[in-house]
Amino acid sequence: MNNLKRICVYCGSSVGARPAYKEAAQRLGELMAERGIGLVFGGGCIGLMGVIADAVLGKGGEAIGVIPQSLVRREIGHGGVTKLHVVETMHQRKALMADLSDAFIALPGGYGTLEEICETITWSQLGIQQKPCGLLNIENYWDGMLQFLDHAVEEEFVRPENRPLVLVASSPEGMLETLMDWAPPAHIEKWLDETKR
């Protein structure tokens, strides 16, 4: 897959404790815009969400936000994006973000980021979609998650052939290259459609 028109980036509504997280969000946004890849994100102007959106927009790129009405005030909807979709529920938010995107990246984040990337990985495992899902492992942020996935394989809750559904890179450049090189696993058939999410 080398034709990524838009990438959905899940990330925190905080910038986190380390400057490297913000730097990675900034760099990823700039690279995406330079390569003509649009951003789909949670629609907020705070935290890493705001950083990556501002980086994309600062380079003249496309940034599409999707935010539930209930979070417009809390996450402060980004007023400068190319388009801001305001939806009713979190479920609608995630479904629209997925529909608008060709791939998914999780930057460092909390419960919401973890839940969102895990859901898209699950959709890939079930054949609901055939889109790459990656963890941008800045400062080894996702190491605990990766250890858990290996443990889940050992304990036979994740099939070994499904473990590679989670792509990993330690730099924005590496993450984009990994997504571009990805091909759908041969063992997964598209046996559910998007309405079964």
JSON list of C-alpha atoms in Angstrom, two decimals:
[
{"chain": "A", "resi": 1, "resn": "MET", "atom": "CA", "xyz": [0.00, 0.00, 0.00]},
{"chain": "A", "resi": 2, "resn": "ASN", "atom": "CA", "xyz": [1.71, 3.19, -1.10]},
{"chain": "A", "resi": 3, "resn": "ASN", "atom": "CA", "xyz": [-1.25, 5.49, -1.74]},
{"chain": "A", "resi": 4, "resn": "LEU", "atom": "CA", "xyz": [-2.17, 6.94, 1.62]},
{"chain": "A", "resi": 5, "resn": "LYS", "atom": "CA", "xyz": [-4.45, 9.92, 1.10]},
{"chain": "A", "resi": 6, "resn": "ARG", "atom": "CA", "xyz": [-5.33, 10.41, 4.77]},
{"chain": "A", "resi": 7, "resn": "ILE", "atom": "CA", "xyz": [-4.04, 9.01, 8.04]},
{"chain": "A", "resi": 8, "resn": "CYS", "atom": "CA", "xyz": [-6.02, 9.00, 11.26]},
{"chain": "A", "resi": 9, "resn": "VAL", "atom": "CA", "xyz": [-3.80, 9.95, 14.20]},
{"chain": "A", "resi": 10, "resn": "TYR", "atom": "CA", "xyz": [-4.95, 9.11, 17.72]},
{"chain": "A", "resi": 11, "resn": "CYS", "atom": "CA", "xyz": [-3.16, 11.04, 20.45]},
{"chain": "A", "resi": 12, "resn": "GLY", "atom": "CA", "xyz": [-3.50, 12.66, 23.84]},
{"chain": "A", "resi": 13, "resn": "SER", "atom": "CA", "xyz": [-5.37, 15.81, 24.76]},
{"chain": "A", "resi": 14, "resn": "SER", "atom": "CA", "xyz": [-2.25, 16.53, 26.84]},
{"chain": "A", "resi": 15, "resn": "VAL", "atom": "CA", "xyz": [1.27, 17.06, 25.50]},
{"chain": "A", "resi": 16, "resn": "GLY", "atom": "CA", "xyz": [2.64, 14.61, 28.07]},
{"chain": "A", "resi": 17, "resn": "ALA", "atom": "CA", "xyz": [5.66, 14.78, 30.36]},
{"chain": "A", "resi": 18, "resn": "ARG", "atom": "CA", "xyz": [8.45, 14.65, 27.78]},
{"chain": "A", "resi": 19, "resn": "PRO", "atom": "CA", "xyz": [9.28, 17.20, 25.07]},
{"chain": "A", "resi": 20, "resn": "ALA", "atom": "CA", "xyz": [9.90, 14.32, 22.65]},
{"chain": "A", "resi": 21, "resn": "TYR", "atom": "CA", "xyz": [6.16, 13.59, 22.44]},
{"chain": "A", "resi": 22, "resn": "LYS", "atom": "CA", "xyz": [5.35, 17.09, 21.24]},
{"chain": "A", "resi": 23, "resn": "GLU", "atom": "CA", "xyz": [8.34, 17.07, 18.91]},
{"chain": "A", "resi": 24, "resn": "ALA", "atom": "CA", "xyz": [7.19, 13.79, 17.35]},
{"chain": "A", "resi": 25, "resn": "ALA", "atom": "CA", "xyz": [3.65, 15.10, 16.82]},
{"chain": "A", "resi": 26, "resn": "GLN", "atom": "CA", "xyz": [5.05, 18.25, 15.21]},
{"chain": "A", "resi": 27, "resn": "ARG", "atom": "CA", "xyz": [7.39, 16.29, 12.93]},
{"chain": "A", "resi": 28, "resn": "LEU", "atom": "CA", "xyz": [4.73, 13.77, 11.93]},
{"chain": "A", "resi": 29, "resn": "GLY", "atom": "CA", "xyz": [2.33, 16.55, 11.00]},
{"chain": "A", "resi": 30, "resn": "GLU", "atom": "CA", "xyz": [4.95, 18.34, 8.92]},
{"chain": "A", "resi": 31, "resn": "LEU", "atom": "CA", "xyz": [5.94, 15.14, 7.11]},
{"chain": "A", "resi": 32, "resn": "MET", "atom": "CA", "xyz": [2.33, 14.28, 6.33]},
{"chain": "A", "resi": 33, "resn": "ALA", "atom": "CA", "xyz": [1.67, 17.70, 4.85]},
{"chain": "A", "resi": 34, "resn": "GLU", "atom": "CA", "xyz": [4.91, 17.63, 2.85]},
{"chain": "A", "resi": 35, "resn": "ARG", "atom": "CA", "xyz": [3.93, 14.27, 1.38]},
{"chain": "A", "resi": 36, "resn": "GLY", "atom": "CA", "xyz": [0.38, 15.36, 0.58]},
{"chain": "A", "resi": 37, "resn": "ILE", "atom": "CA", "xyz": [-1.18, 13.09, 3.22]},
{"chain": "A", "resi": 38, "resn": "GLY", "atom": "CA", "xyz": [-4.21, 14.53, 5.01]},
{"chain": "A", "resi": 39, "resn": "LEU", "atom": "CA", "xyz": [-4.74, 14.28, 8.76]},
{"chain": "A", "resi": 40, "resn": "VAL", "atom": "CA", "xyz": [-7.86, 12.91, 10.43]},
{"chain": "A", "resi": 41, "resn": "PHE", "atom": "CA", "xyz": [-7.85, 13.52, 14.18]},
{"chain": "A", "resi": 42, "resn": "GLY", "atom": "CA", "xyz": [-10.03, 14.05, 17.24]},
{"chain": "A", "resi": 43, "resn": "GLY", "atom": "CA", "xyz": [-10.81, 17.67, 16.44]},
{"chain": "A", "resi": 44, "resn": "GLY", "atom": "CA", "xyz": [-9.36, 19.34, 19.54]},
{"chain": "A", "resi": 45, "resn": "CYS", "atom": "CA", "xyz": [-6.91, 22.23, 19.64]},
{"chain": "A", "resi": 46, "resn": "ILE", "atom": "CA", "xyz": [-5.24, 21.13, 22.89]},
{"chain": "A", "resi": 47, "resn": "GLY", "atom": "CA", "xyz": [-2.52, 18.60, 23.67]},
{"chain": "A", "resi": 48, "resn": "LEU", "atom": "CA", "xyz": [-0.87, 16.52, 20.98]},
{"chain": "A", "resi": 49, "resn": "MET", "atom": "CA", "xyz": [-4.09, 16.80, 18.95]},
{"chain": "A", "resi": 50, "resn": "GLY", "atom": "CA", "xyz": [-3.56, 20.53, 18.61]},
{"chain": "A", "resi": 51, "resn": "VAL", "atom": "CA", "xyz": [0.16, 20.16, 17.96]},
{"chain": "A", "resi": 52, "resn": "ILE", "atom": "CA", "xyz": [-0.21, 17.78, 15.02]},
{"chain": "A", "resi": 53, "resn": "ALA", "atom": "CA", "xyz": [-3.14, 19.69, 13.52]},
{"chain": "A", "resi": 54, "resn": "ASP", "atom": "CA", "xyz": [-1.25, 22.98, 13.72]},
{"chain": "A", "resi": 55, "resn": "ALA", "atom": "CA", "xyz": [1.83, 21.34, 12.16]},
{"chain": "A", "resi": 56, "resn": "VAL", "atom": "CA", "xyz": [-0.18, 20.01, 9.23]},
{"chain": "A", "resi": 57, "resn": "LEU", "atom": "CA", "xyz": [-2.00, 23.30, 8.70]},
{"chain": "A", "resi": 58, "resn": "GLY", "atom": "CA", "xyz": [1.23, 25.27, 9.05]},
{"chain": "A", "resi": 59, "resn": "LYS", "atom": "CA", "xyz": [2.62, 23.39, 6.04]},
{"chain": "A", "resi": 60, "resn": "GLY", "atom": "CA", "xyz": [-0.53, 23.94, 4.01]},
{"chain": "A", "resi": 61, "resn": "GLY", "atom": "CA", "xyz": [-1.90, 20.43, 4.53]},
{"chain": "A", "resi": 62, "resn": "GLU", "atom": "CA", "xyz": [-5.40, 19.10, 5.10]},
{"chain": "A", "resi": 63, "resn": "ALA", "atom": "CA", "xyz": [-6.60, 18.54, 8.69]},
{"chain": "A", "resi": 64, "resn": "ILE", "atom": "CA", "xyz": [-10.04, 17.06, 9.31]},
{"chain": "A", "resi": 65, "resn": "GLY", "atom": "CA", "xyz": [-11.31, 16.96, 12.88]},
{"chain": "A", "resi": 66, "resn": "VAL", "atom": "CA", "xyz": [-14.10, 14.78, 14.24]},
{"chain": "A", "resi": 67, "resn": "ILE", "atom": "CA", "xyz": [-15.44, 15.61, 17.68]},
{"chain": "A", "resi": 68, "resn": "PRO", "atom": "CA", "xyz": [-18.61, 14.79, 19.64]},
{"chain": "A", "resi": 69, "resn": "GLN", "atom": "CA", "xyz": [-20.78, 17.73, 20.63]},
{"chain": "A", "resi": 70, "resn": "SER", "atom": "CA", "xyz": [-20.27, 16.84, 24.30]},
{"chain": "A", "resi": 71, "resn": "LEU", "atom": "CA", "xyz": [-16.50, 17.34, 23.98]},
{"chain": "A", "resi": 72, "resn": "VAL", "atom": "CA", "xyz": [-16.46, 20.53, 21.93]},
{"chain": "A", "resi": 73, "resn": "ARG", "atom": "CA", "xyz": [-16.00, 22.60, 25.09]},
{"chain": "A", "resi": 74, "resn": "ARG", "atom": "CA", "xyz": [-13.82, 20.18, 27.05]},
{"chain": "A", "resi": 75, "resn": "GLU", "atom": "CA", "xyz": [-11.38, 19.42, 24.23]},
{"chain": "A", "resi": 76, "resn": "ILE", "atom": "CA", "xyz": [-11.94, 22.86, 22.69]},
{"chain": "A", "resi": 77, "resn": "GLY", "atom": "CA", "xyz": [-12.80, 22.23, 19.05]},
{"chain": "A", "resi": 78, "resn": "HIS", "atom": "CA", "xyz": [-10.07, 23.41, 16.69]},
{"chain": "A", "resi": 79, "resn": "GLY", "atom": "CA", "xyz": [-11.34, 26.44, 14.80]},
{"chain": "A", "resi": 80, "resn": "GLY", "atom": "CA", "xyz": [-8.71, 26.48, 12.08]},
{"chain": "A", "resi": 81, "resn": "VAL", "atom": "CA", "xyz": [-9.04, 23.03, 10.55]},
{"chain": "A", "resi": 82, "resn": "THR", "atom": "CA", "xyz": [-9.92, 22.28, 6.95]},
{"chain": "A", "resi": 83, "resn": "LYS", "atom": "CA", "xyz": [-13.17, 20.71, 8.15]},
{"chain": "A", "resi": 84, "resn": "LEU", "atom": "CA", "xyz": [-14.58, 20.00, 11.61]},
{"chain": "A", "resi": 85, "resn": "HIS", "atom": "CA", "xyz": [-17.25, 17.31, 11.87]},
{"chain": "A", "resi": 86, "resn": "VAL", "atom": "CA", "xyz": [-19.33, 17.62, 15.05]},
{"chain": "A", "resi": 87, "resn": "VAL", "atom": "CA", "xyz": [-21.10, 14.33, 15.77]},
{"chain": "A", "resi": 88, "resn": "GLU", "atom": "CA", "xyz": [-23.45, 13.11, 18.47]},
{"chain": "A", "resi": 89, "resn": "THR", "atom": "CA", "xyz": [-21.59, 10.14, 20.00]},
{"chain": "A", "resi": 90, "resn": "MET", "atom": "CA", "xyz": [-18.13, 8.67, 20.50]},
{"chain": "A", "resi": 91, "resn": "HIS", "atom": "CA", "xyz": [-19.18, 5.71, 18.37]},
{"chain": "A", "resi": 92, "resn": "GLN", "atom": "CA", "xyz": [-20.05, 8.01, 15.48]},
{"chain": "A", "resi": 93, "resn": "ARG", "atom": "CA", "xyz": [-16.75, 9.81, 15.97]},
{"chain": "A", "resi": 94, "resn": "LYS", "atom": "CA", "xyz": [-14.66, 6.65, 15.68]},
{"chain": "A", "resi": 95, "resn": "ALA", "atom": "CA", "xyz": [-16.62, 5.27, 12.74]},
{"chain": "A", "resi": 96, "resn": "LEU", "atom": "CA", "xyz": [-16.32, 8.51, 10.75]},
{"chain": "A", "resi": 97, "resn": "MET", "atom": "CA", "xyz": [-12.62, 8.83, 11.54]},
{"chain": "A", "resi": 98, "resn": "ALA", "atom": "CA", "xyz": [-12.10, 5.30, 10.25]},
{"chain": "A", "resi": 99, "resn": "ASP", "atom": "CA", "xyz": [-14.17, 5.88, 7.13]},
{"chain": "A", "resi": 100, "resn": "LEU", "atom": "CA", "xyz": [-12.16, 9.00, 6.26]},
{"chain": "A", "resi": 101, "resn": "SER", "atom": "CA", "xyz": [-8.78, 7.31, 6.71]},
{"chain": "A", "resi": 102, "resn": "ASP", "atom": "CA", "xyz": [-6.49, 4.89, 4.89]},
{"chain": "A", "resi": 103, "resn": "ALA", "atom": "CA", "xyz": [-4.28, 4.10, 7.92]},
{"chain": "A", "resi": 104, "resn": "PHE", "atom": "CA", "xyz": [-4.03, 4.69, 11.68]},
{"chain": "A", "resi": 105, "resn": "ILE", "atom": "CA", "xyz": [-1.24, 5.88, 13.96]},
{"chain": "A", "resi": 106, "resn": "ALA", "atom": "CA", "xyz": [-1.31, 6.07, 17.75]},
{"chain": "A", "resi": 107, "resn": "LEU", "atom": "CA", "xyz": [0.97, 8.67, 19.28]},
{"chain": "A", "resi": 108, "resn": "PRO", "atom": "CA", "xyz": [1.40, 8.65, 23.06]},
{"chain": "A", "resi": 109, "resn": "GLY", "atom": "CA", "xyz": [-1.91, 9.15, 24.84]},
{"chain": "A", "resi": 110, "resn": "GLY", "atom": "CA", "xyz": [-4.15, 7.84, 27.59]},
{"chain": "A", "resi": 111, "resn": "TYR", "atom": "CA", "xyz": [-7.26, 5.68, 27.86]},
{"chain": "A", "resi": 112, "resn": "GLY", "atom": "CA", "xyz": [-8.93, 7.22, 24.82]},
{"chain": "A", "resi": 113, "resn": "THR", "atom": "CA", "xyz": [-5.93, 6.77, 22.55]},
{"chain": "A", "resi": 114, "resn": "LEU", "atom": "CA", "xyz": [-5.46, 3.19, 23.70]},
{"chain": "A", "resi": 115, "resn": "GLU", "atom": "CA", "xyz": [-9.13, 2.36, 23.21]},
{"chain": "A", "resi": 116, "resn": "GLU", "atom": "CA", "xyz": [-9.24, 3.90, 19.74]},
{"chain": "A", "resi": 117, "resn": "ILE", "atom": "CA", "xyz": [-6.19, 2.13, 18.34]},
{"chain": "A", "resi": 118, "resn": "CYS", "atom": "CA", "xyz": [-7.23, -1.19, 19.90]},
{"chain": "A", "resi": 119, "resn": "GLU", "atom": "CA", "xyz": [-10.63, -0.93, 18.25]},
{"chain": "A", "resi": 120, "resn": "THR", "atom": "CA", "xyz": [-9.15, -0.30, 14.81]},
{"chain": "A", "resi": 121, "resn": "ILE", "atom": "CA", "xyz": [-6.74, -3.22, 15.27]},
{"chain": "A", "resi": 122, "resn": "THR", "atom": "CA", "xyz": [-9.73, -5.39, 16.20]},
{"chain": "A", "resi": 123, "resn": "TRP", "atom": "CA", "xyz": [-11.57, -4.26, 13.07]},
{"chain": "A", "resi": 124, "resn": "SER", "atom": "CA", "xyz": [-8.54, -5.30, 11.03]},
{"chain": "A", "resi": 125, "resn": "GLN", "atom": "CA", "xyz": [-8.37, -8.69, 12.76]},
{"chain": "A", "resi": 126, "resn": "LEU", "atom": "CA", "xyz": [-12.05, -9.29, 11.98]},
{"chain": "A", "resi": 127, "resn": "GLY", "atom": "CA", "xyz": [-11.66, -8.24, 8.36]},
{"chain": "A", "resi": 128, "resn": "ILE", "atom": "CA", "xyz": [-13.98, -5.26, 8.78]},
{"chain": "A", "resi": 129, "resn": "GLN", "atom": "CA", "xyz": [-11.23, -3.14, 7.26]},
{"chain": "A", "resi": 130, "resn": "GLN", "atom": "CA", "xyz": [-7.88, -3.70, 5.59]},
{"chain": "A", "resi": 131, "resn": "LYS", "atom": "CA", "xyz": [-5.90, -0.70, 6.75]},
{"chain": "A", "resi": 132, "resn": "PRO", "atom": "CA", "xyz": [-2.55, -0.57, 8.57]},
{"chain": "A", "resi": 133, "resn": "CYS", "atom": "CA", "xyz": [-2.45, 0.31, 12.27]},
{"chain": "A", "resi": 134, "resn": "GLY", "atom": "CA", "xyz": [0.75, 1.59, 13.87]},
{"chain": "A", "resi": 135, "resn": "LEU", "atom": "CA", "xyz": [2.14, 2.59, 17.23]},
{"chain": "A", "resi": 136, "resn": "LEU", "atom": "CA", "xyz": [4.60, 5.49, 17.11]},
{"chain": "A", "resi": 137, "resn": "ASN", "atom": "CA", "xyz": [6.80, 4.34, 19.97]},
{"chain": "A", "resi": 138, "resn": "ILE", "atom": "CA", "xyz": [8.41, 7.62, 21.02]},
{"chain": "A", "resi": 139, "resn": "GLU", "atom": "CA", "xyz": [10.70, 7.29, 24.06]},
{"chain": "A", "resi": 140, "resn": "ASN", "atom": "CA", "xyz": [9.56, 3.64, 24.33]},
{"chain": "A", "resi": 141, "resn": "TYR", "atom": "CA", "xyz": [6.10, 4.84, 25.35]},
{"chain": "A", "resi": 142, "resn": "TRP", "atom": "CA", "xyz": [4.34, 1.77, 23.93]},
{"chain": "A", "resi": 143, "resn": "ASP", "atom": "CA", "xyz": [6.80, -0.86, 25.24]},
{"chain": "A", "resi": 144, "resn": "GLY", "atom": "CA", "xyz": [4.35, -2.04, 27.92]},
{"chain": "A", "resi": 145, "resn": "MET", "atom": "CA", "xyz": [1.64, -2.48, 25.30]},
{"chain": "A", "resi": 146, "resn": "LEU", "atom": "CA", "xyz": [3.97, -4.46, 23.04]},
{"chain": "A", "resi": 147, "resn": "GLN", "atom": "CA", "xyz": [4.99, -6.71, 25.94]},
{"chain": "A", "resi": 148, "resn": "PHE", "atom": "CA", "xyz": [1.31, -7.30, 26.71]},
{"chain": "A", "resi": 149, "resn": "LEU", "atom": "CA", "xyz": [0.62, -8.29, 23.10]},
{"chain": "A", "resi": 150, "resn": "ASP", "atom": "CA", "xyz": [3.50, -10.78, 23.15]},
{"chain": "A", "resi": 151, "resn": "HIS", "atom": "CA", "xyz": [2.14, -12.16, 26.42]},
{"chain": "A", "resi": 152, "resn": "ALA", "atom": "CA", "xyz": [-1.34, -12.46, 24.88]},
{"chain": "A", "resi": 153, "resn": "VAL", "atom": "CA", "xyz": [0.16, -14.52, 22.04]},
{"chain": "A", "resi": 154, "resn": "GLU", "atom": "CA", "xyz": [1.99, -16.76, 24.52]},
{"chain": "A", "resi": 155, "resn": "GLU", "atom": "CA", "xyz": [-1.22, -17.28, 26.48]},
{"chain": "A", "resi": 156, "resn": "GLU", "atom": "CA", "xyz": [-3.11, -18.05, 23.25]},
{"chain": "A", "resi": 157, "resn": "PHE", "atom": "CA", "xyz": [-5.51, -15.13, 23.33]},
{"chain": "A", "resi": 158, "resn": "VAL", "atom": "CA", "xyz": [-3.99, -13.54, 20.23]},
{"chain": "A", "resi": 159, "resn": "ARG", "atom": "CA", "xyz": [-3.10, -15.76, 17.29]},
{"chain": "A", "resi": 160, "resn": "PRO", "atom": "CA", "xyz": [0.56, -15.51, 16.26]},
{"chain": "A", "resi": 161, "resn": "GLU", "atom": "CA", "xyz": [-0.43, -14.65, 12.69]},
{"chain": "A", "resi": 162, "resn": "ASN", "atom": "CA", "xyz": [-2.41, -11.65, 13.98]},
{"chain": "A", "resi": 163, "resn": "ARG", "atom": "CA", "xyz": [0.42, -10.18, 16.06]},
{"chain": "A", "resi": 164, "resn": "PRO", "atom": "CA", "xyz": [1.92, -8.39, 13.00]},
{"chain": "A", "resi": 165, "resn": "LEU", "atom": "CA", "xyz": [-1.30, -6.40, 12.62]},
{"chain": "A", "resi": 166, "resn": "VAL", "atom": "CA", "xyz": [0.29, -3.96, 15.08]},
{"chain": "A", "resi": 167, "resn": "LEU", "atom": "CA", "xyz": [3.03, -2.06, 13.27]},
{"chain": "A", "resi": 168, "resn": "VAL", "atom": "CA", "xyz": [5.71, -0.24, 15.28]},
{"chain": "A", "resi": 169, "resn": "ALA", "atom": "CA", "xyz": [8.23, 2.49, 14.57]},
{"chain": "A", "resi": 170, "resn": "SER", "atom": "CA", "xyz": [10.26, 4.80, 16.79]},
{"chain": "A", "resi": 171, "resn": "SER", "atom": "CA", "xyz": [10.28, 7.85, 14.51]},
{"chain": "A", "resi": 172, "resn": "PRO", "atom": "CA", "xyz": [7.69, 9.69, 12.40]},
{"chain": "A", "resi": 173, "resn": "GLU", "atom": "CA", "xyz": [9.74, 8.98, 9.26]},
{"chain": "A", "resi": 174, "resn": "GLY", "atom": "CA", "xyz": [9.93, 5.28, 10.09]},
{"chain": "A", "resi": 175, "resn": "MET", "atom": "CA", "xyz": [6.22, 5.12, 10.88]},
{"chain": "A", "resi": 176, "resn": "LEU", "atom": "CA", "xyz": [5.20, 6.57, 7.53]},
{"chain": "A", "resi": 177, "resn": "GLU", "atom": "CA", "xyz": [7.55, 4.23, 5.67]},
{"chain": "A", "resi": 178, "resn": "THR", "atom": "CA", "xyz": [6.19, 1.24, 7.60]},
{"chain": "A", "resi": 179, "resn": "LEU", "atom": "CA", "xyz": [2.61, 2.18, 6.73]},
{"chain": "A", "resi": 180, "resn": "MET", "atom": "CA", "xyz": [3.52, 2.71, 3.08]},
{"chain": "A", "resi": 181, "resn": "ASP", "atom": "CA", "xyz": [5.17, -0.73, 2.87]},
{"chain": "A", "resi": 182, "resn": "TRP", "atom": "CA", "xyz": [2.29, -2.59, 4.55]},
{"chain": "A", "resi": 183, "resn": "ALA", "atom": "CA", "xyz": [0.24, -5.21, 2.72]},
{"chain": "A", "resi": 184, "resn": "PRO", "atom": "CA", "xyz": [-2.92, -6.90, 4.07]},
{"chain": "A", "resi": 185, "resn": "PRO", "atom": "CA", "xyz": [-2.21, -10.32, 5.60]},
{"chain": "A", "resi": 186, "resn": "ALA", "atom": "CA", "xyz": [-3.24, -13.14, 3.30]},
{"chain": "A", "resi": 187, "resn": "HIS", "atom": "CA", "xyz": [-4.92, -15.11, 6.11]},
{"chain": "A", "resi": 188, "resn": "ILE", "atom": "CA", "xyz": [-7.53, -12.43, 6.87]},
{"chain": "A", "resi": 189, "resn": "GLU", "atom": "CA", "xyz": [-10.57, -12.35, 4.66]},
{"chain": "A", "resi": 190, "resn": "LYS", "atom": "CA", "xyz": [-13.00, -9.46, 4.55]},
{"chain": "A", "resi": 191, "resn": "TRP", "atom": "CA", "xyz": [-15.94, -11.34, 6.06]},
{"chain": "A", "resi": 192, "resn": "LEU", "atom": "CA", "xyz": [-17.67, -8.45, 7.83]},
{"chain": "A", "resi": 193, "resn": "ASP", "atom": "CA", "xyz": [-18.61, -5.11, 6.37]},
{"chain": "A", "resi": 194, "resn": "GLU", "atom": "CA", "xyz": [-18.34, -1.70, 8.02]},
{"chain": "A", "resi": 195, "resn": "THR", "atom": "CA", "xyz": [-21.94, -1.80, 9.24]},
{"chain": "A", "resi": 196, "resn": "LYS", "atom": "CA", "xyz": [-20.98, -4.67, 11.59]},
{"chain": "A", "resi": 197, "resn": "ARG", "atom": "CA", "xyz": [-18.59, -2.51, 13.62]}
]
